[in-house]
Short mmCIF file of C-alpha atoms in Angstrom, two decimals:
data_model
loop_
_atom_site.label_atom_id
_atom_site.label_comp_id
_atom_site.label_asym_id
_atom_site.label_seq_id
_atom_site.Cartn_x
_atom_site.Cartn_y
_atom_site.Cartn_z
CA MET A 1 0.03 -0.24 0.01
CA ASP A 2 1.22 3.25 -1.05
CA ALA A 3 1.53 5.83 1.47
CA LYS A 4 -0.48 8.50 0.26
CA ARG A 5 -1.45 10.46 3.61
CA ILE A 6 2.03 11.82 5.90
CA LEU A 7 1.07 13.56 9.50
CA TYR A 8 3.40 15.32 10.91
CA ILE A 9 2.98 15.88 14.54
CA ALA A 10 6.84 18.27 15.71
CA GLN A 11 7.46 20.26 18.29
CA GLU A 12 8.95 22.96 16.95
CA ILE A 13 8.72 24.18 13.32
CA THR A 14 10.46 27.32 11.57
CA PRO A 15 9.11 30.20 10.93
CA TYR A 16 7.15 29.98 14.11
CA LEU A 17 10.22 29.25 16.27
CA PRO A 18 13.73 29.84 15.92
CA GLU A 19 15.92 27.73 13.30
CA SER A 20 17.07 24.09 15.71
CA GLU A 21 17.71 20.49 14.11
CA ILE A 22 14.44 19.49 14.21
CA ALA A 23 12.38 22.74 13.39
CA THR A 24 14.63 22.90 10.46
CA THR A 25 13.88 19.82 9.10
CA CYS A 26 10.13 20.15 9.28
CA ARG A 27 9.91 23.09 7.82
CA HIS A 28 10.99 21.33 4.89
CA LEU A 29 10.26 17.53 4.97
CA PRO A 30 7.32 18.21 4.46
CA GLN A 31 7.40 20.59 1.97
CA GLY A 32 9.48 18.37 0.33
CA ILE A 33 7.10 15.23 0.96
CA GLN A 34 4.35 17.47 -0.95
CA GLU A 35 6.29 17.96 -3.60
CA ARG A 36 6.83 14.68 -4.33
CA GLY A 37 3.10 14.04 -4.40
CA ARG A 38 1.40 12.55 -0.95
CA GLU A 39 -0.46 14.23 0.27
CA ILE A 40 0.12 16.29 3.59
CA ARG A 41 -1.09 17.72 7.42
CA THR A 42 1.66 19.13 10.08
CA PHE A 43 0.59 20.11 13.35
CA MET A 44 2.56 21.47 15.96
CA PRO A 45 2.18 22.90 19.38
CA ARG A 46 0.81 26.74 19.16
CA PHE A 47 3.47 28.01 22.19
CA GLY A 48 3.04 31.45 22.98
CA VAL A 49 6.34 32.59 21.87
CA ILE A 50 4.35 32.66 18.35
CA ASN A 51 3.27 35.82 17.46
CA GLU A 52 0.28 34.74 16.72
CA ARG A 53 -0.12 38.48 14.23
CA ARG A 54 3.42 38.69 12.67
CA ASN A 55 2.37 34.86 11.07
CA GLN A 56 -1.38 35.53 10.46
CA LEU A 57 -2.48 32.59 12.80
CA HIS A 58 -6.16 32.68 12.93
CA GLU A 59 -8.93 29.52 14.61
CA VAL A 60 -10.11 27.70 13.02
CA ILE A 61 -13.79 27.36 14.72
CA ARG A 62 -15.24 23.69 13.31
CA LEU A 63 -12.61 21.78 15.03
CA SER A 64 -12.32 23.90 17.87
CA GLY A 65 -14.52 23.06 21.12
CA MET A 66 -13.19 19.53 22.13
CA ASN A 67 -11.97 19.14 25.56
CA LEU A 68 -9.49 16.52 26.54
CA ILE A 69 -9.31 14.99 30.15
CA ILE A 70 -5.57 15.49 31.60
CA ASP A 71 -5.49 14.70 34.95
CA ASP A 72 -9.41 14.80 35.62
CA THR A 73 -8.94 17.40 34.87
CA ASP A 74 -10.97 18.99 31.21
CA HIS A 75 -8.68 21.89 28.98
CA PRO A 76 -10.25 23.07 26.57
CA LEU A 77 -8.79 22.17 22.82
CA ILE A 78 -8.01 25.64 20.85
CA ILE A 79 -7.04 25.19 17.13
CA LYS A 80 -5.22 27.21 15.08
CA VAL A 81 -4.40 27.25 11.41
CA ALA A 82 -1.08 29.40 9.88
CA SER A 83 -0.08 29.27 6.00
CA ILE A 84 4.00 29.17 5.34
CA PRO A 85 3.10 31.21 1.06
CA THR A 86 6.37 30.26 -0.33
CA ALA A 87 5.91 25.96 0.77
CA ARG A 88 2.45 25.77 -0.18
CA MET A 89 1.82 24.55 2.97
CA GLN A 90 -0.67 24.92 5.77
CA VAL A 91 0.59 24.69 9.32
CA TYR A 92 -2.21 23.55 12.55
CA PHE A 93 -1.29 24.61 15.48
CA ILE A 94 -2.78 23.11 18.95
CA ASP A 95 -3.78 25.46 21.39
CA ASN A 96 -4.89 25.57 24.96
CA ASP A 97 -4.53 28.48 27.77
CA ASP A 98 -3.54 26.62 30.87
CA PHE A 99 -0.37 24.87 28.49
CA PHE A 100 0.48 27.26 26.19
CA GLN A 101 -0.21 31.17 26.83
CA ARG A 102 3.79 30.49 28.12
CA ARG A 103 6.38 32.93 27.55
CA SER A 104 8.76 30.04 25.98
CA ALA A 105 8.80 26.43 24.56
CA LEU A 106 9.49 24.29 26.72
CA VAL A 107 11.28 25.38 29.56
CA ASP A 108 10.51 28.60 32.05
CA GLU A 109 12.50 32.21 31.60
CA ASN A 110 15.12 31.42 34.54
CA GLY A 111 15.77 27.85 31.33
CA ASP A 112 13.74 25.31 34.23
CA GLU A 113 12.02 22.76 32.78
CA TYR A 114 8.15 23.41 33.43
CA GLU A 115 6.80 21.04 36.01
CA ASP A 116 3.74 20.14 33.88
CA ASN A 117 5.49 19.55 30.58
CA ASP A 118 4.36 15.36 30.74
CA ASP A 119 0.34 16.75 30.65
CA ARG A 120 1.62 18.87 27.91
CA SER A 121 2.48 16.31 25.76
CA ILE A 122 -0.52 14.09 26.42
CA PHE A 123 -2.94 17.43 25.13
CA PHE A 124 -0.64 17.77 22.77
CA VAL A 125 -0.54 14.48 20.87
CA ARG A 126 -4.53 13.40 21.87
CA GLY A 127 -5.33 17.23 20.33
CA VAL A 128 -3.92 16.26 17.18
CA LEU A 129 -5.05 12.80 17.21
CA GLU A 130 -8.94 14.63 17.75
CA THR A 131 -7.70 17.01 15.38
CA ILE A 132 -7.17 14.28 12.88
CA LYS A 133 -10.61 12.59 13.80
CA LYS A 134 -12.79 16.30 12.81
CA LEU A 135 -10.76 15.90 9.89
CA ARG A 136 -12.58 13.36 8.82
CA TRP A 137 -8.27 12.62 7.05
CA ILE A 138 -7.45 9.50 7.80
CA PRO A 139 -2.89 9.39 7.39
CA ASP A 140 -1.44 6.04 5.36
CA LEU A 141 2.07 6.99 7.95
CA ILE A 142 2.16 9.62 11.08
CA HIS A 143 5.75 10.64 11.54
CA CYS A 144 7.17 12.17 14.71
CA HIS A 145 9.80 14.64 15.85
CA GLY A 146 10.67 16.24 19.15
CA TRP A 147 10.06 14.52 21.92
CA MET A 148 6.57 16.23 22.83
CA SER A 149 5.63 13.90 20.01
CA ALA A 150 7.12 10.75 21.50
CA LEU A 151 3.72 9.41 22.81
CA THR A 152 2.17 9.05 19.86
CA PRO A 153 3.20 5.28 18.71
CA LEU A 154 1.62 4.24 22.48
CA TYR A 155 -1.61 6.13 21.59
CA ILE A 156 -1.86 5.29 17.80
CA LYS A 157 -1.09 1.66 19.68
CA ARG A 158 -2.97 1.14 22.57
CA MET A 159 -5.73 3.41 23.26
CA TYR A 160 -6.20 4.57 19.39
CA ALA A 161 -5.73 1.02 18.53
CA ASP A 162 -9.55 -0.55 16.98
CA ASP A 163 -10.29 3.08 15.86
CA PRO A 164 -10.84 3.57 12.14
CA CYS A 165 -9.00 6.24 11.38
CA PHE A 166 -5.76 5.22 12.79
CA ARG A 167 -6.18 1.09 12.23
CA ASP A 168 -3.42 0.47 9.74
CA THR A 169 -1.80 3.94 10.17
CA LYS A 170 1.95 3.22 10.69
CA VAL A 171 4.43 5.15 12.39
CA VAL A 172 7.83 6.99 12.13
CA TYR A 173 9.89 8.39 14.95
CA SER A 174 12.80 10.54 14.60
CA VAL A 175 15.24 10.45 17.42
CA TYR A 176 16.79 13.82 18.73
CA ASN A 177 19.62 15.43 20.30
CA ASP A 178 16.51 16.71 22.19
CA GLY A 179 16.64 15.96 25.31
CA PHE A 180 15.19 17.48 28.45
CA GLN A 181 17.52 17.30 31.52
CA LEU A 182 15.15 16.64 35.14
CA PRO A 183 12.76 13.60 35.00
CA LEU A 184 8.37 14.30 33.93
CA ASN A 185 6.43 14.24 36.86
CA LYS A 186 6.98 10.85 38.86
CA HIS A 187 2.60 10.29 38.17
CA PHE A 188 3.56 9.82 34.57
CA ALA A 189 3.31 6.43 33.53
CA SER A 190 0.04 6.14 36.06
CA LYS A 191 -1.88 9.22 34.00
CA LEU A 192 -1.15 7.17 30.79
CA LYS A 193 -3.10 4.15 32.28
CA SER A 194 -5.78 5.87 33.18
CA ASP A 195 -6.32 6.68 29.57
CA GLY A 196 -6.03 3.62 28.73
CA ALA A 197 -2.03 2.51 28.17
CA LYS A 198 -1.01 -1.70 29.46
CA ASP A 199 1.28 -1.28 32.52
CA SER A 200 4.56 -3.15 29.69
CA ASP A 201 4.39 -0.28 27.93
CA VAL A 202 5.28 2.38 31.02
CA LYS A 203 7.03 0.00 33.52
CA LEU A 204 10.03 2.15 32.72
CA LEU A 205 8.58 5.87 32.70
CA LYS A 206 6.93 4.32 36.63
CA ASN A 207 10.25 4.50 37.79
CA ASP A 208 12.08 6.38 35.39
CA PRO A 209 10.23 8.76 33.76
CA SER A 210 13.31 10.47 31.86
CA PHE A 211 14.21 11.30 28.33
CA VAL A 212 15.77 8.01 27.87
CA SER A 213 13.11 6.25 29.16
CA LEU A 214 10.53 7.94 26.65
CA SER A 215 12.13 7.54 23.34
CA LYS A 216 12.76 4.09 24.24
CA LEU A 217 8.85 3.72 25.08
CA ALA A 218 7.98 5.58 20.89
CA ILE A 219 10.90 3.26 19.84
CA ASP A 220 9.69 0.05 20.88
CA LEU A 221 5.71 0.63 19.39
CA SER A 222 7.21 2.55 16.58
CA ASP A 223 7.02 1.27 12.70
CA GLY A 224 10.10 2.83 11.88
CA VAL A 225 12.83 4.60 13.38
CA ILE A 226 14.33 7.35 12.05
CA GLN A 227 18.51 8.33 13.51
CA GLY A 228 17.56 12.32 13.37
CA SER A 229 20.35 13.75 14.81
CA GLU A 230 24.12 12.54 13.50
CA THR A 231 24.49 11.81 16.78
CA ILE A 232 22.04 10.68 19.89
CA HIS A 233 22.49 9.59 23.22
CA THR A 234 24.04 5.67 23.60
CA ASP A 235 22.15 4.66 25.79
CA ILE A 236 19.25 4.97 22.42
CA ALA A 237 20.88 3.67 19.67
CA ALA A 238 21.62 1.15 21.79
CA HIS A 239 18.38 0.29 22.14
CA ILE A 240 18.06 1.25 18.29
CA ALA A 241 20.02 -1.87 17.85
CA ASN A 242 18.31 -4.63 19.41
CA LYS A 243 15.63 -3.91 18.12
CA LYS A 244 15.56 -6.03 14.95
CA ARG A 245 12.58 -6.10 14.05
CA ILE A 246 11.98 -2.47 14.09
CA ALA A 247 12.64 -0.42 10.70
CA PHE A 248 15.40 1.94 11.09
CA LEU A 249 16.88 4.71 8.66
CA PRO A 250 20.34 5.72 10.36
CA TYR A 251 22.22 9.56 9.99
CA PRO A 252 20.76 11.15 5.89
CA SER A 253 23.29 13.30 4.50
CA ARG A 254 21.29 16.46 4.51
CA GLU A 255 21.94 16.97 0.83
CA THR A 256 19.62 13.16 0.60
CA TYR A 257 17.24 13.13 3.40
CA ILE A 258 13.81 13.47 1.39
CA ASP A 259 14.77 12.00 -1.18
CA GLU A 260 15.89 9.11 1.43
CA ILE A 261 12.75 9.43 3.93
CA ASN A 262 10.71 9.62 1.36
CA GLY A 263 12.37 6.13 0.05
CA PHE A 264 11.81 4.91 3.94
CA TYR A 265 8.17 5.19 3.96
CA ASP A 266 8.00 3.22 0.43
CA THR A 267 9.35 0.53 2.40
CA LEU A 268 7.70 0.51 5.38
CA MET A 269 4.48 0.24 3.33
CA GLY A 270 5.85 -2.45 1.77
CA VAL A 271 6.42 -0.66 -1.85
CA SER A 272 8.77 -1.76 -4.56
CA LYS A 273 10.52 0.91 -6.65
#
Protein backbone atom coordinates (compact mmCIF):
# COMPACT_ATOMS: atom_id res chain seq x y z
CA MET A 1 0.00 0.00 0.00
CA ASP A 2 1.31 3.42 -0.94
CA ALA A 3 1.64 6.06 1.79
CA LYS A 4 -0.42 8.76 0.12
CA ARG A 5 -1.27 10.69 3.29
CA ILE A 6 1.48 11.66 5.73
CA LEU A 7 0.76 13.32 9.08
CA TYR A 8 3.65 15.25 10.66
CA ILE A 9 3.54 15.82 14.41
CA ALA A 10 6.32 18.30 15.15
CA GLN A 11 7.60 19.78 18.38
CA GLU A 12 8.84 22.87 16.55
CA ILE A 13 8.83 24.36 13.05
CA THR A 14 10.60 27.42 11.71
CA PRO A 15 9.64 30.26 11.08
CA TYR A 16 7.23 29.94 14.02
CA LEU A 17 10.08 29.02 16.38
CA PRO A 18 13.81 29.75 16.01
CA GLU A 19 15.86 27.54 13.73
CA SER A 20 17.03 24.26 15.23
CA GLU A 21 17.65 20.77 13.91
CA ILE A 22 14.03 19.77 14.46
CA ALA A 23 12.50 23.10 13.43
CA THR A 24 14.44 23.24 10.17
CA THR A 25 13.76 19.60 9.29
CA CYS A 26 10.05 20.01 10.00
CA ARG A 27 9.91 23.11 7.84
CA HIS A 28 11.46 21.50 4.73
CA LEU A 29 10.62 17.78 4.99
CA PRO A 30 6.80 18.11 4.73
CA GLN A 31 7.18 20.51 1.80
CA GLY A 32 9.58 18.14 0.04
CA ILE A 33 7.32 15.15 0.60
CA GLN A 34 4.33 17.13 -0.67
CA GLU A 35 6.29 18.07 -3.80
CA ARG A 36 6.93 14.36 -4.36
CA GLY A 37 3.21 13.77 -4.76
CA ARG A 38 1.97 12.92 -1.27
CA GLU A 39 -0.73 14.67 0.72
CA ILE A 40 0.41 16.07 4.06
CA ARG A 41 -0.91 17.61 7.28
CA THR A 42 1.43 19.22 9.80
CA PHE A 43 0.81 19.99 13.49
CA MET A 44 2.80 21.70 16.25
CA PRO A 45 2.01 23.25 19.66
CA ARG A 46 0.93 26.90 19.70
CA PHE A 47 3.60 27.98 22.17
CA GLY A 48 3.13 31.45 23.69
CA VAL A 49 6.34 32.73 22.14
CA ILE A 50 4.74 32.47 18.67
CA ASN A 51 3.54 35.85 17.43
CA GLU A 52 0.03 35.23 16.10
CA ARG A 53 -0.33 38.54 14.28
CA ARG A 54 3.04 38.40 12.53
CA ASN A 55 2.51 34.77 11.49
CA GLN A 56 -1.18 35.29 10.67
CA LEU A 57 -2.56 32.49 12.82
CA HIS A 58 -6.32 32.23 13.03
CA GLU A 59 -8.64 29.90 14.91
CA VAL A 60 -10.41 27.12 13.03
CA ILE A 61 -13.80 27.34 14.73
CA ARG A 62 -15.19 24.13 13.23
CA LEU A 63 -12.30 22.12 14.72
CA SER A 64 -12.13 23.85 18.10
CA GLY A 65 -14.50 23.35 20.99
CA MET A 66 -13.57 19.88 22.23
CA ASN A 67 -12.45 19.26 25.81
CA LEU A 68 -9.70 16.81 26.71
CA ILE A 69 -9.46 15.37 30.22
CA ILE A 70 -5.87 15.29 31.49
CA ASP A 71 -5.32 14.05 35.06
CA ASP A 72 -9.04 14.45 35.89
CA THR A 73 -9.18 18.06 34.64
CA ASP A 74 -11.03 19.35 31.57
CA HIS A 75 -8.91 21.38 29.16
CA PRO A 76 -10.47 23.11 26.10
CA LEU A 77 -8.84 22.26 22.78
CA ILE A 78 -8.32 25.20 20.41
CA ILE A 79 -7.10 24.67 16.85
CA LYS A 80 -5.37 27.42 14.88
CA VAL A 81 -3.85 27.42 11.43
CA ALA A 82 -1.34 29.43 9.42
CA SER A 83 0.23 29.12 5.98
CA ILE A 84 3.79 29.20 4.72
CA PRO A 85 3.13 30.78 1.32
CA THR A 86 6.50 29.94 -0.20
CA ALA A 87 5.89 26.27 0.61
CA ARG A 88 2.16 26.15 -0.18
CA MET A 89 1.91 24.42 3.19
CA GLN A 90 -0.51 24.86 6.09
CA VAL A 91 0.48 24.30 9.70
CA TYR A 92 -2.12 23.47 12.34
CA PHE A 93 -1.49 24.56 15.93
CA ILE A 94 -2.71 22.83 19.10
CA ASP A 95 -3.58 25.52 21.64
CA ASN A 96 -4.84 25.73 25.21
CA ASP A 97 -4.58 28.57 27.72
CA ASP A 98 -3.46 26.28 30.57
CA PHE A 99 -0.59 24.70 28.67
CA PHE A 100 0.64 26.95 25.89
CA GLN A 101 0.05 30.61 26.84
CA ARG A 102 3.56 31.07 28.24
CA ARG A 103 6.45 33.25 27.16
CA SER A 104 8.66 30.33 26.17
CA ALA A 105 8.24 26.82 24.80
CA LEU A 106 9.62 24.10 27.09
CA VAL A 107 11.48 26.02 29.84
CA ASP A 108 10.67 29.14 31.84
CA GLU A 109 12.55 32.44 31.84
CA ASN A 110 15.11 30.96 34.26
CA GLY A 111 15.78 27.98 32.01
CA ASP A 112 13.91 25.56 34.27
CA GLU A 113 11.73 22.93 32.58
CA TYR A 114 8.01 23.31 33.17
CA GLU A 115 6.71 20.92 35.81
CA ASP A 116 3.66 20.04 33.70
CA ASN A 117 5.56 19.17 30.52
CA ASP A 118 4.15 15.64 30.83
CA ASP A 119 0.56 16.94 30.74
CA ARG A 120 1.45 19.29 27.89
CA SER A 121 2.82 16.37 25.88
CA ILE A 122 -0.31 14.26 26.53
CA PHE A 123 -2.57 17.16 25.55
CA PHE A 124 -0.57 17.88 22.39
CA VAL A 125 -0.61 14.29 21.10
CA ARG A 126 -4.24 13.66 21.97
CA GLY A 127 -5.18 17.04 20.54
CA VAL A 128 -3.59 16.20 17.19
CA LEU A 129 -5.27 12.79 16.96
CA GLU A 130 -8.70 14.10 17.93
CA THR A 131 -8.37 16.92 15.40
CA ILE A 132 -7.41 14.49 12.65
CA LYS A 133 -10.53 12.47 13.45
CA LYS A 134 -12.64 15.60 13.24
CA LEU A 135 -11.04 16.45 9.89
CA ARG A 136 -11.94 12.94 8.69
CA TRP A 137 -8.49 12.77 7.13
CA ILE A 138 -7.11 9.25 7.65
CA PRO A 139 -3.29 9.17 7.55
CA ASP A 140 -1.43 6.23 6.06
CA LEU A 141 1.67 7.15 8.05
CA ILE A 142 2.45 9.44 10.99
CA HIS A 143 5.96 10.87 11.35
CA CYS A 144 6.82 12.25 14.82
CA HIS A 145 9.57 14.78 15.56
CA GLY A 146 10.72 15.81 19.04
CA TRP A 147 10.11 14.32 22.47
CA MET A 148 6.79 16.15 22.87
CA SER A 149 5.47 13.86 20.12
CA ALA A 150 6.98 10.70 21.64
CA LEU A 151 3.67 9.45 23.06
CA THR A 152 2.13 9.18 19.60
CA PRO A 153 3.17 5.53 18.97
CA LEU A 154 1.69 4.55 22.36
CA TYR A 155 -1.63 6.26 21.65
CA ILE A 156 -1.86 4.87 18.11
CA LYS A 157 -0.99 1.28 19.11
CA ARG A 158 -2.94 1.18 22.37
CA MET A 159 -5.53 3.88 23.05
CA TYR A 160 -6.60 4.29 19.40
CA ALA A 161 -5.86 0.74 18.28
CA ASP A 162 -9.48 0.00 17.35
CA ASP A 163 -10.26 3.40 15.90
CA PRO A 164 -10.92 3.07 12.15
CA CYS A 165 -9.06 6.34 11.56
CA PHE A 166 -5.77 4.85 12.78
CA ARG A 167 -6.21 1.06 12.61
CA ASP A 168 -3.85 0.66 9.65
CA THR A 169 -1.63 3.69 10.26
CA LYS A 170 2.14 3.22 10.41
CA VAL A 171 4.16 5.32 12.86
CA VAL A 172 7.69 6.64 12.37
CA TYR A 173 9.64 8.27 15.20
CA SER A 174 12.67 10.46 14.54
CA VAL A 175 15.21 10.44 17.39
CA TYR A 176 16.99 13.73 18.06
CA ASN A 177 19.32 15.13 20.68
CA ASP A 178 16.47 17.21 22.12
CA GLY A 179 16.45 15.67 25.59
CA PHE A 180 15.14 17.26 28.78
CA GLN A 181 17.30 17.23 31.90
CA LEU A 182 14.91 16.67 34.80
CA PRO A 183 12.58 13.64 34.97
CA LEU A 184 8.95 14.25 34.09
CA ASN A 185 6.22 14.08 36.74
CA LYS A 186 6.45 10.95 38.91
CA HIS A 187 2.78 10.20 38.17
CA PHE A 188 3.34 10.27 34.39
CA ALA A 189 2.93 6.50 34.00
CA SER A 190 -0.28 6.47 36.06
CA LYS A 191 -1.78 9.20 33.90
CA LEU A 192 -1.04 7.18 30.77
CA LYS A 193 -2.54 4.04 32.33
CA SER A 194 -5.73 5.91 33.17
CA ASP A 195 -5.86 6.81 29.46
CA GLY A 196 -5.63 3.14 28.46
CA ALA A 197 -1.93 2.25 28.40
CA LYS A 198 -0.81 -1.18 29.60
CA ASP A 199 1.49 -1.76 32.56
CA SER A 200 4.06 -3.30 30.25
CA ASP A 201 4.07 -0.18 28.06
CA VAL A 202 4.84 2.29 30.82
CA LYS A 203 6.93 0.20 33.22
CA LEU A 204 10.10 2.16 32.35
CA LEU A 205 8.36 5.48 32.95
CA LYS A 206 7.00 4.32 36.30
CA ASN A 207 10.44 4.31 37.91
CA ASP A 208 12.32 6.56 35.51
CA PRO A 209 10.26 9.16 33.59
CA SER A 210 13.38 10.39 31.80
CA PHE A 211 14.13 11.38 28.21
CA VAL A 212 15.84 8.03 27.61
CA SER A 213 12.87 6.01 28.93
CA LEU A 214 10.37 8.08 26.95
CA SER A 215 12.46 7.61 23.81
CA LYS A 216 12.63 3.84 24.35
CA LEU A 217 8.84 3.70 24.73
CA ALA A 218 8.40 5.57 21.43
CA ILE A 219 10.89 3.29 19.67
CA ASP A 220 9.32 0.08 20.99
CA LEU A 221 5.88 0.95 19.61
CA SER A 222 6.94 2.51 16.31
CA ASP A 223 6.98 0.76 12.95
CA GLY A 224 10.06 2.67 11.87
CA VAL A 225 12.75 4.81 13.49
CA ILE A 226 14.91 7.50 11.90
CA GLN A 227 18.07 8.93 13.43
CA GLY A 228 17.37 12.65 13.20
CA SER A 229 20.60 13.92 14.76
CA GLU A 230 24.09 12.96 13.71
CA THR A 231 24.79 11.80 17.26
CA ILE A 232 22.17 10.55 19.72
CA HIS A 233 22.24 9.34 23.33
CA THR A 234 24.32 6.14 23.56
CA ASP A 235 21.62 4.26 25.53
CA ILE A 236 19.02 5.12 22.91
CA ALA A 237 21.34 4.12 20.07
CA ALA A 238 21.98 0.76 21.76
CA HIS A 239 18.24 0.25 22.26
CA ILE A 240 17.58 0.83 18.57
CA ALA A 241 20.34 -1.62 17.63
CA ASN A 242 18.65 -4.33 19.72
CA LYS A 243 15.27 -3.87 18.01
CA LYS A 244 15.83 -5.94 14.90
CA ARG A 245 12.12 -6.07 13.96
CA ILE A 246 11.84 -2.28 13.71
CA ALA A 247 12.85 -0.67 10.42
CA PHE A 248 15.66 1.83 10.96
CA LEU A 249 17.05 4.62 8.81
CA PRO A 250 20.48 5.84 9.98
CA TYR A 251 21.23 9.55 9.97
CA PRO A 252 20.58 10.62 6.37
CA SER A 253 22.70 13.10 4.45
CA ARG A 254 21.45 16.68 4.64
CA GLU A 255 21.65 16.85 0.86
CA THR A 256 19.49 13.78 0.25
CA TYR A 257 17.45 13.32 3.44
CA ILE A 258 14.07 14.12 1.86
CA ASP A 259 14.50 11.46 -0.83
CA GLU A 260 15.90 8.97 1.70
CA ILE A 261 12.96 9.48 4.05
CA ASN A 262 10.51 9.35 1.15
CA GLY A 263 11.95 5.96 0.19
CA PHE A 264 11.82 4.84 3.82
CA TYR A 265 8.08 5.54 3.87
CA ASP A 266 7.67 3.25 0.84
CA THR A 267 9.71 0.52 2.52
CA LEU A 268 7.46 0.64 5.60
CA MET A 269 4.33 0.48 3.47
CA GLY A 270 5.68 -2.42 1.42
CA VAL A 271 5.94 -0.49 -1.83
CA SER A 272 8.57 -1.72 -4.29
CA LYS A 273 10.15 0.75 -6.67
